[in-house]
XYZ file of C-alpha atoms in Angstrom:
144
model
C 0.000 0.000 0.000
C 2.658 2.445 1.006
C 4.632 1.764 -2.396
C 1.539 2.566 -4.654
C 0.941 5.261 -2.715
C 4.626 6.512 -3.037
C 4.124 5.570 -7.306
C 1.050 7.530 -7.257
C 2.586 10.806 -5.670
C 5.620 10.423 -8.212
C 3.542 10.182 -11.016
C 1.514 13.174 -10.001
C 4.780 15.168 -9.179
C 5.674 14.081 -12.759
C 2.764 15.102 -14.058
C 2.746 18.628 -12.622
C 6.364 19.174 -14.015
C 5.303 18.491 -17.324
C 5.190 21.821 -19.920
C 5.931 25.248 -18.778
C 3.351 27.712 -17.030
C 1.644 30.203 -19.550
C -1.294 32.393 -18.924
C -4.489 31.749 -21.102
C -4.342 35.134 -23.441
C -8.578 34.647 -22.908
C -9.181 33.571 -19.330
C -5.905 35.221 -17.938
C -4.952 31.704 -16.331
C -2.285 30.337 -15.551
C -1.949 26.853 -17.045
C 0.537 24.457 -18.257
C 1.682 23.987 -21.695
C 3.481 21.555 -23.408
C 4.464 23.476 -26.391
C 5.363 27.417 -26.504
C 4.061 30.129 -29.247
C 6.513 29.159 -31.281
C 6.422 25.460 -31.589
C 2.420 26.038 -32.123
C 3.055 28.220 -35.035
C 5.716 25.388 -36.238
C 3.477 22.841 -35.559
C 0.365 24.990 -37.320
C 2.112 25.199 -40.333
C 2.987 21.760 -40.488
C -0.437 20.749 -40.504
C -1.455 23.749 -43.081
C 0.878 22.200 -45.610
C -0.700 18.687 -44.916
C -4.160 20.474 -44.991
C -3.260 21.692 -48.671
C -2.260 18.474 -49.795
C -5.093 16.281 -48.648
C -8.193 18.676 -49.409
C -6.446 20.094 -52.409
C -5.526 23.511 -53.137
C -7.553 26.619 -51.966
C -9.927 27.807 -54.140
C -8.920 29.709 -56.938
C -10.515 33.267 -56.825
C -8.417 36.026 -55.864
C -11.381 38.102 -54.774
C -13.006 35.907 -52.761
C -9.906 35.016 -50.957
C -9.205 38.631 -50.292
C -13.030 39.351 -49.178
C -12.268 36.442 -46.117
C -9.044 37.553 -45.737
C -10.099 40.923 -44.935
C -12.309 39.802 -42.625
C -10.529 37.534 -41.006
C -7.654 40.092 -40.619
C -9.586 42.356 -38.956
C -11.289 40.129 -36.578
C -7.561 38.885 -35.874
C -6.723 42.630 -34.863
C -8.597 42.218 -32.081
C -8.096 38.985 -30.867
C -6.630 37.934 -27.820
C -3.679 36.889 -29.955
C -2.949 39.719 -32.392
C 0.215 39.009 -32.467
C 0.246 35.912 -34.446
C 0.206 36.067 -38.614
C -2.709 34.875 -38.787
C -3.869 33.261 -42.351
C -6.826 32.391 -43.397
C -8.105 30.321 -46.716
C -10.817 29.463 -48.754
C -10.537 25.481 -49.536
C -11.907 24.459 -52.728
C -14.441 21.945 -51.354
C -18.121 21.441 -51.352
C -18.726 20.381 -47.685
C -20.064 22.628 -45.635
C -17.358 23.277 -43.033
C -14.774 25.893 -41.436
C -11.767 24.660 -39.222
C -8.814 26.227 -37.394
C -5.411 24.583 -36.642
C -2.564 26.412 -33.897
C -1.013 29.073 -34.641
C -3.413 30.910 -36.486
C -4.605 29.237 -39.340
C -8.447 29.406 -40.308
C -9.915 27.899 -42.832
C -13.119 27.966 -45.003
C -14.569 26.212 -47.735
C -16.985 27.529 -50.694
C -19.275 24.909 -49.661
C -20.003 26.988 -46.448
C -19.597 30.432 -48.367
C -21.985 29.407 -50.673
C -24.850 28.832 -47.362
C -23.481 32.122 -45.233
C -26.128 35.471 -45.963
C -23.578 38.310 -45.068
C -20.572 39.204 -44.366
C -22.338 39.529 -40.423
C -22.596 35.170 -40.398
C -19.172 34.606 -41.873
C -17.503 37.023 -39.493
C -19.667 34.633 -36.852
C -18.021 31.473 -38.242
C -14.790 33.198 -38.847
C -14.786 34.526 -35.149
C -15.449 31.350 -34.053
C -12.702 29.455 -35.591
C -10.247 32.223 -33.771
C -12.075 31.128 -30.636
C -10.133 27.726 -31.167
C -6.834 29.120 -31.765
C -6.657 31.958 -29.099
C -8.088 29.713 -26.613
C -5.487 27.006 -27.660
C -7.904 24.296 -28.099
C -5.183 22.661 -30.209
C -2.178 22.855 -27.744
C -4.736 21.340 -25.343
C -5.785 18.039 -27.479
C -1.923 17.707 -27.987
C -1.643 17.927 -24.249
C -3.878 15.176 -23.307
């Protein structure tokens, strides 16, 4: 009993060593982390370039890529994380869908452009996607 008990308490003192402290940019917490700013924006545009090669380029229209762009920069100017270069892409797909990876990286496809009113409910979805990254939502799945 004592020697599980003595396991346990290592384990947890291991645990609790684990990452570095950060504070949450959102809440203003401090939590641990197992990967800085910069390893999430190395590790974010990892998966970017793997996100281009498995759903294909992104979608080929200047304009429209510009029009979420622009809204997506702005948003990003007043994120909890303005700091990061934030980029943000129209995917040439069908599916309805919108997706953010770390370090700043939101994407879109026409499929959901093609269903979104205004520029109002795609700054909603946009906004939401930022949500992920500035709350580190990412950095957190990678944690557990």
């Amino acid at each position: 009993m004592k020697r599980q008990t003595l396991i346990l308490l290592a384990a947890a003192l291991l645990c609790a060593a684990c990452g570095t402290k950060v504070v949450n940019p959102v809440s203003g917490e401090t939590e641990r982390s197992v990967m800085d700013e910069k390893s999430e924006v190395a590790e974010g545009k990892k998966a970017h370039e793997e996100v281009m090669k498995e759903c294909g380029s992104a979608l080929a229209n200047p304009k429209l890529q510009a029009y979420v762009n622009d809204i997506g920069q702005r948003l990003a100017k007043q994120s909890h994380r303005a700091n990061l270069t934030w980029t943000f892409t129209v995917l040439d797909s069908p599916d309805v869908n919108a997706f953010a990876l770390p370090g700043g990286y939101v994407y879109v496809t026409r499929g959901l452009l093609a269903l979104a009113n205004d520029s109002a409910e795609l700054s909603a979805v946009i906004a939401h996607e930022m949500a992920h990254v500035t709350t580190k939502h990412g950095v957190a799945r990678q944690k557990r």
